[in-house]
N, CA, C and O atoms as a GROMACS GRO file, in nm:
protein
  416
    1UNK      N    1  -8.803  12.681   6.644
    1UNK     CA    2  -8.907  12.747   6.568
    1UNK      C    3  -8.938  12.880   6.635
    1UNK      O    4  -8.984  12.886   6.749
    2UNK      N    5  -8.907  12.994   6.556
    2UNK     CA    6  -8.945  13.103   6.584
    2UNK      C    7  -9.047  13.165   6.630
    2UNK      O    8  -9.052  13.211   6.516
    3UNK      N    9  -9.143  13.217   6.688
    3UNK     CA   10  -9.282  13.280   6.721
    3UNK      C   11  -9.264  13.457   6.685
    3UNK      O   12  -9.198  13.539   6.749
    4UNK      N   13  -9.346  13.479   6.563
    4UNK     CA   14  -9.360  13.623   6.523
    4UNK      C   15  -9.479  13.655   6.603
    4UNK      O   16  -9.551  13.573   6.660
    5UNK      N   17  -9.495  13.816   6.601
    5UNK     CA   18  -9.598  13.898   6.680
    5UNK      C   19  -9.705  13.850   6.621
    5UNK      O   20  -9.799  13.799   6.682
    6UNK      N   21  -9.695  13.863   6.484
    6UNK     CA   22  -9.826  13.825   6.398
    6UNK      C   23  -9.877  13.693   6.394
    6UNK      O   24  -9.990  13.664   6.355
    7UNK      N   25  -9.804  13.626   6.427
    7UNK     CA   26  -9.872  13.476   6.463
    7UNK      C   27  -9.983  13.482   6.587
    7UNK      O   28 -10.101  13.448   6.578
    8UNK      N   29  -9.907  13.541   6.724
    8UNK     CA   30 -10.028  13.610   6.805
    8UNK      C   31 -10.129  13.702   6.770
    8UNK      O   32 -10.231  13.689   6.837
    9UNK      N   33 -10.130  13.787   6.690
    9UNK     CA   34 -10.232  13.868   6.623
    9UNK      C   35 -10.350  13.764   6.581
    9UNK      O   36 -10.465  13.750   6.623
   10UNK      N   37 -10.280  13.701   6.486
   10UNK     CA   38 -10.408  13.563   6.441
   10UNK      C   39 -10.503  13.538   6.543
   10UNK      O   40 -10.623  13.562   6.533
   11UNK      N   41 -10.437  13.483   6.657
   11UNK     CA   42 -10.447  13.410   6.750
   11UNK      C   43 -10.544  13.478   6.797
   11UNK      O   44 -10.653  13.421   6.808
   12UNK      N   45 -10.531  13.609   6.834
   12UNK     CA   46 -10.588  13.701   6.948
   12UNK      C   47 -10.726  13.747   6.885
   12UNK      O   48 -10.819  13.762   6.964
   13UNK      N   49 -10.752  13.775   6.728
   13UNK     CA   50 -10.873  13.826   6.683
   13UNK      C   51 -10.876  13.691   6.596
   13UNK      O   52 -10.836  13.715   6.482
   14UNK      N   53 -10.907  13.567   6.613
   14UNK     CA   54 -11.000  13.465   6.635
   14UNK      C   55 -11.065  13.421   6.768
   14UNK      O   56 -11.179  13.376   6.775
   15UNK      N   57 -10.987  13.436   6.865
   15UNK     CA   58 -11.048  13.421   6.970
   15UNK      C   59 -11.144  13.549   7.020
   15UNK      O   60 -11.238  13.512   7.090
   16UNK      N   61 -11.135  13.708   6.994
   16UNK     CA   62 -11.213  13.776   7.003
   16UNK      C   63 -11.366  13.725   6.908
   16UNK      O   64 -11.482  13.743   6.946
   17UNK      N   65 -11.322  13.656   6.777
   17UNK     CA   66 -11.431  13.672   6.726
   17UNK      C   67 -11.522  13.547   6.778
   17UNK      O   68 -11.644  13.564   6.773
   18UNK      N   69 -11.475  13.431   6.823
   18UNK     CA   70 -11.504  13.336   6.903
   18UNK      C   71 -11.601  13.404   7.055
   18UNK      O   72 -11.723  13.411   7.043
   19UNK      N   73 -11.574  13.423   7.109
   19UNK     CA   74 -11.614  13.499   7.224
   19UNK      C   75 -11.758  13.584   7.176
   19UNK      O   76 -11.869  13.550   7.219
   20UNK      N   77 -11.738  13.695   7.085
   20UNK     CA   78 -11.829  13.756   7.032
   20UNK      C   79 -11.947  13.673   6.957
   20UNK      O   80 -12.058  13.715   6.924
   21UNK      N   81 -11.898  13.557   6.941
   21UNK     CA   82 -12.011  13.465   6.875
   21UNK      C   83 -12.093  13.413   6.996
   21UNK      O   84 -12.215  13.395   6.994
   22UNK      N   85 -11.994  13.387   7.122
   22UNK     CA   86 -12.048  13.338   7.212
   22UNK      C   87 -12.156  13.441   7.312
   22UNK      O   88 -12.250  13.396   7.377
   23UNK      N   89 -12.127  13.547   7.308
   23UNK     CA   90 -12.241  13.625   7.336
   23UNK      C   91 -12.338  13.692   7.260
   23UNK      O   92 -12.399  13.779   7.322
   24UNK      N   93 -12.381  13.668   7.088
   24UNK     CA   94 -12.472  13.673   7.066
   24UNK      C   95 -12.616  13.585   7.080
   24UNK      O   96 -12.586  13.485   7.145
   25UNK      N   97 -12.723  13.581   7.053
   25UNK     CA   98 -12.812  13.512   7.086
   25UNK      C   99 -12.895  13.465   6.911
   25UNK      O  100 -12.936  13.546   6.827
   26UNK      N  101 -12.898  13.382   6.906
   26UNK     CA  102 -12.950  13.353   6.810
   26UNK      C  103 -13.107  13.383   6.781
   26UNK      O  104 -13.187  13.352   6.869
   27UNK      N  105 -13.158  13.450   6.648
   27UNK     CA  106 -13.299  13.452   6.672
   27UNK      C  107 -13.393  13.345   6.689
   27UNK      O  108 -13.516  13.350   6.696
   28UNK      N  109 -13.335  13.274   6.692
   28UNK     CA  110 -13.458  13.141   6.730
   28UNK      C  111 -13.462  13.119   6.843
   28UNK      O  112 -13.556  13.050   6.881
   29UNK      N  113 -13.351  13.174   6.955
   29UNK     CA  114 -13.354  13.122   7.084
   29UNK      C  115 -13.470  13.186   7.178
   29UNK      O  116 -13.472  13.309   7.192
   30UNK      N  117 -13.522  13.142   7.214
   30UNK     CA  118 -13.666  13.238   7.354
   30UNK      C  119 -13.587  13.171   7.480
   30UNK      O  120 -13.565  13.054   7.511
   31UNK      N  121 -13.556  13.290   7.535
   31UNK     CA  122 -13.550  13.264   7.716
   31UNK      C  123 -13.673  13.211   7.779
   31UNK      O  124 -13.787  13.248   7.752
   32UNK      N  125 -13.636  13.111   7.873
   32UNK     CA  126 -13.789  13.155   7.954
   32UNK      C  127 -13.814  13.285   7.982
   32UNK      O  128 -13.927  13.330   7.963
   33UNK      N  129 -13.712  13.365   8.031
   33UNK     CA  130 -13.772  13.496   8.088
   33UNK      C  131 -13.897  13.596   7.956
   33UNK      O  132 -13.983  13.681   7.980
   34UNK      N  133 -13.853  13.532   7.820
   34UNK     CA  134 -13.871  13.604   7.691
   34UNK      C  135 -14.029  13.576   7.681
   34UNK      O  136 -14.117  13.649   7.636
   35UNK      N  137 -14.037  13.405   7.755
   35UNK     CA  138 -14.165  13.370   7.691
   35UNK      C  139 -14.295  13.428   7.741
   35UNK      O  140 -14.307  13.462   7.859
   36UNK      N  141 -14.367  13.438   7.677
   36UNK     CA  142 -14.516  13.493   7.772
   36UNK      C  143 -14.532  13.356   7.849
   36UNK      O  144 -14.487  13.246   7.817
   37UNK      N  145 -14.603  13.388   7.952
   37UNK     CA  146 -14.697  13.281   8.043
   37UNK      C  147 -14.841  13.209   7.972
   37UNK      O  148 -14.903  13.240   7.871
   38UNK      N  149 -14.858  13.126   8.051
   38UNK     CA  150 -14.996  13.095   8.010
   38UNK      C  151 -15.069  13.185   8.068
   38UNK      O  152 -15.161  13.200   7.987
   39UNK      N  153 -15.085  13.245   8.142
   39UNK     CA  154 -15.172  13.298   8.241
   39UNK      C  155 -15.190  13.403   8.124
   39UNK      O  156 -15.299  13.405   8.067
   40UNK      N  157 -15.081  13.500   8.080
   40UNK     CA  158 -15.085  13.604   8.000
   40UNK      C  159 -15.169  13.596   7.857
   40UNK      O  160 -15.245  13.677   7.804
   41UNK      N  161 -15.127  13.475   7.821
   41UNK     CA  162 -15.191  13.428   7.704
   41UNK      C  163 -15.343  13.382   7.675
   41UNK      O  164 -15.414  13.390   7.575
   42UNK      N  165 -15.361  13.338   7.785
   42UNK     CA  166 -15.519  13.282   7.845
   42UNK      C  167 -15.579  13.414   7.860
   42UNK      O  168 -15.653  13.422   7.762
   43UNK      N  169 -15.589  13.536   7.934
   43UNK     CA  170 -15.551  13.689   7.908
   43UNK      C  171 -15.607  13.729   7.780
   43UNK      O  172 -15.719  13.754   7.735
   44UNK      N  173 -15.483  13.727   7.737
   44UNK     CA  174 -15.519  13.814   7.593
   44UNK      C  175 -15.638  13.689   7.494
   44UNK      O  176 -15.734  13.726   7.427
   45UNK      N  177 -15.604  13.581   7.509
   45UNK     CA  178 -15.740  13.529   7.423
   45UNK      C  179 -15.859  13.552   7.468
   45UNK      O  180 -15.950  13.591   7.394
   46UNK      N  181 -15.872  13.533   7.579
   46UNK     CA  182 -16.026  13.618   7.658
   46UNK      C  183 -16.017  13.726   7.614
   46UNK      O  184 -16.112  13.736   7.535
   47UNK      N  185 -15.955  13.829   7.614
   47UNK     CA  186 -15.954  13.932   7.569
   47UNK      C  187 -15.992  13.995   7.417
   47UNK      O  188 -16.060  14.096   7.399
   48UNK      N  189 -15.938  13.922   7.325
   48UNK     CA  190 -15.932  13.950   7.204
   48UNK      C  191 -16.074  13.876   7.172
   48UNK      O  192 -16.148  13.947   7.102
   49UNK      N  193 -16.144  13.713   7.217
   49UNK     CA  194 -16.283  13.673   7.209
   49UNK      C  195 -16.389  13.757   7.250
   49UNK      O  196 -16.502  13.753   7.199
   50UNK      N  197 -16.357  13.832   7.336
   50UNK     CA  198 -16.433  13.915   7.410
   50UNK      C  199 -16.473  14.047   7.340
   50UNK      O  200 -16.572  14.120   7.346
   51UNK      N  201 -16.391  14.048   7.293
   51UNK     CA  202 -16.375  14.224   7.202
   51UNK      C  203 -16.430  14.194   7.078
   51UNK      O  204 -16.510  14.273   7.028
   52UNK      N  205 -16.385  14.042   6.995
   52UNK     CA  206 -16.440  13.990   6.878
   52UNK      C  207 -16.576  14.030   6.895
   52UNK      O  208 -16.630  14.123   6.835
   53UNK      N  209 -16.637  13.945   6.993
   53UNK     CA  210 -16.772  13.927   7.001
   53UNK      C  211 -16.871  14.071   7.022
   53UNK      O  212 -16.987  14.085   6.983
   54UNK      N  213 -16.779  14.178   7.100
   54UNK     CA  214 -16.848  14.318   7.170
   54UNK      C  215 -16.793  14.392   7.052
   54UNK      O  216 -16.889  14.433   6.986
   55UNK      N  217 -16.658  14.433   6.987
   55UNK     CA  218 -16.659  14.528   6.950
   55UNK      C  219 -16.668  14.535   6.828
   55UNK      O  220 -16.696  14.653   6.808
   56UNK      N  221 -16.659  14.470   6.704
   56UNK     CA  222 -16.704  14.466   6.568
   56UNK      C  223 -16.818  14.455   6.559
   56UNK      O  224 -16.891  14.420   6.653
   57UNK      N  225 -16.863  14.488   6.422
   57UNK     CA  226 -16.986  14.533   6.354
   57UNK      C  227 -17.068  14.396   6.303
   57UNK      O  228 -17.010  14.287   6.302
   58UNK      N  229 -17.175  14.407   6.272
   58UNK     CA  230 -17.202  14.238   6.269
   58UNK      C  231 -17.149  14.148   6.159
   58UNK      O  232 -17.145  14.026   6.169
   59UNK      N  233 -17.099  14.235   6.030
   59UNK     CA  234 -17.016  14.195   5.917
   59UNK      C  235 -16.889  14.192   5.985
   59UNK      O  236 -16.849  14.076   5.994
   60UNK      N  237 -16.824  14.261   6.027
   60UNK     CA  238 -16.710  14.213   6.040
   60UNK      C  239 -16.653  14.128   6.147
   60UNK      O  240 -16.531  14.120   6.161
   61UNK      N  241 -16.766  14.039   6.247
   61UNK     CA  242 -16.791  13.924   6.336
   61UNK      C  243 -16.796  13.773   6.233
   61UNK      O  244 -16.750  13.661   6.254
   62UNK      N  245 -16.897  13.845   6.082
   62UNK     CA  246 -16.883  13.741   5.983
   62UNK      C  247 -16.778  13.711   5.917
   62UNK      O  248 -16.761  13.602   5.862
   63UNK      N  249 -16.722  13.777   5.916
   63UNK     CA  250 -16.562  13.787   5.820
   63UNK      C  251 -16.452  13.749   5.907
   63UNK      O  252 -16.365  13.667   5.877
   64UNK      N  253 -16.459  13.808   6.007
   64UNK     CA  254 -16.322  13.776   6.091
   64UNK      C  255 -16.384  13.593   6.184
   64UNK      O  256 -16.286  13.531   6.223
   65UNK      N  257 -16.455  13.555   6.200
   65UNK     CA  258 -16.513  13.454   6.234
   65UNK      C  259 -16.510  13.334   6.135
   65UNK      O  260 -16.479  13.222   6.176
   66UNK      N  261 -16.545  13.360   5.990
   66UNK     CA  262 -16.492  13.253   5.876
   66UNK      C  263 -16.327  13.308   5.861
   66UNK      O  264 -16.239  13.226   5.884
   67UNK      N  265 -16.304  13.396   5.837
   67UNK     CA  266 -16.143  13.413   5.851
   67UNK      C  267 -16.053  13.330   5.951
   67UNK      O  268 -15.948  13.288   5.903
   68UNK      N  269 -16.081  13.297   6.092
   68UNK     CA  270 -16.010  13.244   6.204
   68UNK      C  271 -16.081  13.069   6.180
   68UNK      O  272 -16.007  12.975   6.209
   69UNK      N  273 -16.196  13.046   6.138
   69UNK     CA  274 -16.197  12.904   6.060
   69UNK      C  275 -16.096  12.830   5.979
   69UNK      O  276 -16.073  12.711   6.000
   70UNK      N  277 -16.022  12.913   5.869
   70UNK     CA  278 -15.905  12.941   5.759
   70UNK      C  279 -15.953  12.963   5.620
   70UNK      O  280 -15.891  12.956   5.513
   71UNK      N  281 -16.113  13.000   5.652
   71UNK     CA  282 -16.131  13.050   5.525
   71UNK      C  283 -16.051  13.141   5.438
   71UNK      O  284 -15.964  13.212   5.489
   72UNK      N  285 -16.077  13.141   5.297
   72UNK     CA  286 -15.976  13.215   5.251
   72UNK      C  287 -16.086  13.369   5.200
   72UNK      O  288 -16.207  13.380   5.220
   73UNK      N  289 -16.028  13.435   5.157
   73UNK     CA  290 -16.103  13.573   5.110
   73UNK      C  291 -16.230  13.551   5.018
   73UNK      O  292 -16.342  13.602   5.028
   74UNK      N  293 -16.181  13.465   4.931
   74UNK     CA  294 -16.262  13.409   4.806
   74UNK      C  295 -16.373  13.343   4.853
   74UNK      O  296 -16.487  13.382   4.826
   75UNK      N  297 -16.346  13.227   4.935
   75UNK     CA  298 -16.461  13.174   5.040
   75UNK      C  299 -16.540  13.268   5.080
   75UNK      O  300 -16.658  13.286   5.052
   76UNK      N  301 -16.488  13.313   5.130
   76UNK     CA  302 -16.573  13.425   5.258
   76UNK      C  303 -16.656  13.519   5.178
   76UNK      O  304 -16.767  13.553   5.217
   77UNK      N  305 -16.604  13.559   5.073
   77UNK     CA  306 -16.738  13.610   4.967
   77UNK      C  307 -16.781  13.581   4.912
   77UNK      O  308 -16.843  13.665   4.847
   78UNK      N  309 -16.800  13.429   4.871
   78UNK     CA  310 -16.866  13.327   4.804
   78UNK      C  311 -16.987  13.315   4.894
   78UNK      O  312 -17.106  13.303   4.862
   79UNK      N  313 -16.932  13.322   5.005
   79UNK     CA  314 -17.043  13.239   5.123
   79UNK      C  315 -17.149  13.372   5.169
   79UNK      O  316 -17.267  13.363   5.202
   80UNK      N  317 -17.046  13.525   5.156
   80UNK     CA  318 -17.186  13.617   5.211
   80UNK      C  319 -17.208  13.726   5.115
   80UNK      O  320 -17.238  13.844   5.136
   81UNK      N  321 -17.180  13.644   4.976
   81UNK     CA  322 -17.223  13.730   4.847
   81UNK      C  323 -17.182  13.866   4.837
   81UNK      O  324 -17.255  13.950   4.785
   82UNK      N  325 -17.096  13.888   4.872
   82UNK     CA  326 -17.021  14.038   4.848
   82UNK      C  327 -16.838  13.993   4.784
   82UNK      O  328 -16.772  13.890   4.789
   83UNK      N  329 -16.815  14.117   4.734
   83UNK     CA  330 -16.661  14.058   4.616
   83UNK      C  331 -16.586  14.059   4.684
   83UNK      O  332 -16.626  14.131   4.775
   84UNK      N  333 -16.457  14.012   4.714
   84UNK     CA  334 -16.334  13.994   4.773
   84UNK      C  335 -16.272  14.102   4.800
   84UNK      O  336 -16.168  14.103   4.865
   85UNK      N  337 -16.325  14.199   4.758
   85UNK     CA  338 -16.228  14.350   4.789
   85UNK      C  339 -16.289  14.376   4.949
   85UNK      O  340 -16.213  14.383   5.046
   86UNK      N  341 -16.446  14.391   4.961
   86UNK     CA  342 -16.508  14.389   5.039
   86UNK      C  343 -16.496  14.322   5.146
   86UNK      O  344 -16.502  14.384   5.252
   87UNK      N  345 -16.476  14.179   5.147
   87UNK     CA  346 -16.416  14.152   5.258
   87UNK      C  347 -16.284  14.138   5.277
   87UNK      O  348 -16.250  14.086   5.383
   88UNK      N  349 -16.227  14.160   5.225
   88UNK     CA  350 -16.074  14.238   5.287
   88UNK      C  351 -16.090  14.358   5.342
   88UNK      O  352 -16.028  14.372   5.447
   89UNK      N  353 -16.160  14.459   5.302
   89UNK     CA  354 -16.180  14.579   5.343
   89UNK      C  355 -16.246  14.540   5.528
   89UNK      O  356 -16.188  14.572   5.632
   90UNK      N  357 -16.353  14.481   5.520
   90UNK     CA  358 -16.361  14.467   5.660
   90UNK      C  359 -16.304  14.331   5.688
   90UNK      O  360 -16.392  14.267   5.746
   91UNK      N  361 -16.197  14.260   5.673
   91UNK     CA  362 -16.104  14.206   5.778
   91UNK      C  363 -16.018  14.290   5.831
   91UNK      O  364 -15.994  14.291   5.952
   92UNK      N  365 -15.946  14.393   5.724
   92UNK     CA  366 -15.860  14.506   5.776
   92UNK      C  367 -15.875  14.569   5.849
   92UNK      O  368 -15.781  14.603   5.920
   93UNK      N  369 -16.012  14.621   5.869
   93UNK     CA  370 -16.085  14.714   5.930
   93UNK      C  371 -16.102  14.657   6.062
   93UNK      O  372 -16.044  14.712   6.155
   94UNK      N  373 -16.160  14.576   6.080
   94UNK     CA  374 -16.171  14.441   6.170
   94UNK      C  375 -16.024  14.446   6.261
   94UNK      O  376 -16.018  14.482   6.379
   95UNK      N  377 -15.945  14.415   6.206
   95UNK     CA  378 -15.789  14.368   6.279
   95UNK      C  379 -15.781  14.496   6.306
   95UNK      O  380 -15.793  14.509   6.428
   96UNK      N  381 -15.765  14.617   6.243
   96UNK     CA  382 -15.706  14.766   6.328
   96UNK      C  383 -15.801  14.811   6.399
   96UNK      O  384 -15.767  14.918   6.448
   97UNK      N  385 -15.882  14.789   6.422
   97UNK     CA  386 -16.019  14.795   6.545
   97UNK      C  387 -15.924  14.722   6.642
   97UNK      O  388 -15.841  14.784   6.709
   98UNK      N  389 -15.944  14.547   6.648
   98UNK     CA  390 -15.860  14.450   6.760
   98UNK      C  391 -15.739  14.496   6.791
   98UNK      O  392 -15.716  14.459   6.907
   99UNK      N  393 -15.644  14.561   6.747
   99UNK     CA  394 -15.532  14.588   6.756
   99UNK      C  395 -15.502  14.709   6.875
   99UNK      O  396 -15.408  14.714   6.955
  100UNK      N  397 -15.596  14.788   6.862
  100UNK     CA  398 -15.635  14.903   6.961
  100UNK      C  399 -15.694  14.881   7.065
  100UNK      O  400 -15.664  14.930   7.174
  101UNK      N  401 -15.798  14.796   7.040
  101UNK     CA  402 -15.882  14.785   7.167
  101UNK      C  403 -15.839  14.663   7.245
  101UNK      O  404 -15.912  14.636   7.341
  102UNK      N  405 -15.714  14.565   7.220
  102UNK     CA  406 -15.630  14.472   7.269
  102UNK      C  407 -15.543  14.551   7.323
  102UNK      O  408 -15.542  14.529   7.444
  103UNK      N  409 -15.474  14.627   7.298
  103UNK     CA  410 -15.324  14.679   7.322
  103UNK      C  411 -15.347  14.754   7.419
  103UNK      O  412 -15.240  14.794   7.466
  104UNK      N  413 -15.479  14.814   7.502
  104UNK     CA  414 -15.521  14.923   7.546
  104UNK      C  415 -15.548  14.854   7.646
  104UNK      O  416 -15.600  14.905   7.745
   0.00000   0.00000   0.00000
C-alpha cells in the first residue's frame, strides 16, 4: 500500500487543528487565578452598601432598596405612587451614580 503526500497533509492539519482546540479556553472556564477572592468581594459589597446608604438621594435608596428585594418596576410604583417611567428613571440614575463611585 502506497503512502501519498496528501494523505500526510490530512494528517498534519487535523492534528494542527486538534492542538489549536487544545489551547483555547472555553468561556465557561474561570481559573482560580481569574476568580475574585472573598476578601475582594466582601470589599466591594461593603463598598457598594456603603455608598447605597451615603450616596443616593432618599428616592433613589427607595427604589434601588425595593429593586435589590426583586421587586419589579411596576411594584415599586405601585408601592411609592409615582409611574414606572419614574422609577426607572431613578434606578438608572441610581446604578450610574454606583458605578462611579464603586469603580473609583
Amino acid at each position: 500500500m502506497g503512502l501519498r503526500e496528501s494523505d500526510f497533509a490530512e494528517i498534519m492539519v487535523d492534528k494542527l487543528i486538534l492542538e489549536s482546540f487544545a489551547n483555547e479556553r472555553s468561556p465557561y472556564h474561570v481559573d482560580e487565578a481569574d476568580k475574585p477572592s472573598q476578601a475582594n468581594l466582601d470589599r466591594f459589597r461593603h463598598k457598594l452598601r456603603w455608598h447605597i446608604g451615603h450616596s443616593l438621594s432618599k428616592r433613589q435608596k427607595q427604589v434601588i432598596g425595593r429593586y435589590l428585594k426583586g421587586r419589579t418596576e411596576r411594584e415599586i410604583a405601585a408601592t411609592l405612587g409615582i409611574t414606572q417611567q419614574v422609577v426607572h428613571i431613578y434606578k438608572h440614575r441610581a446604578i450610574k451614580k454606583l458605578r462611579k463611585v464603586v469603580a473609583s
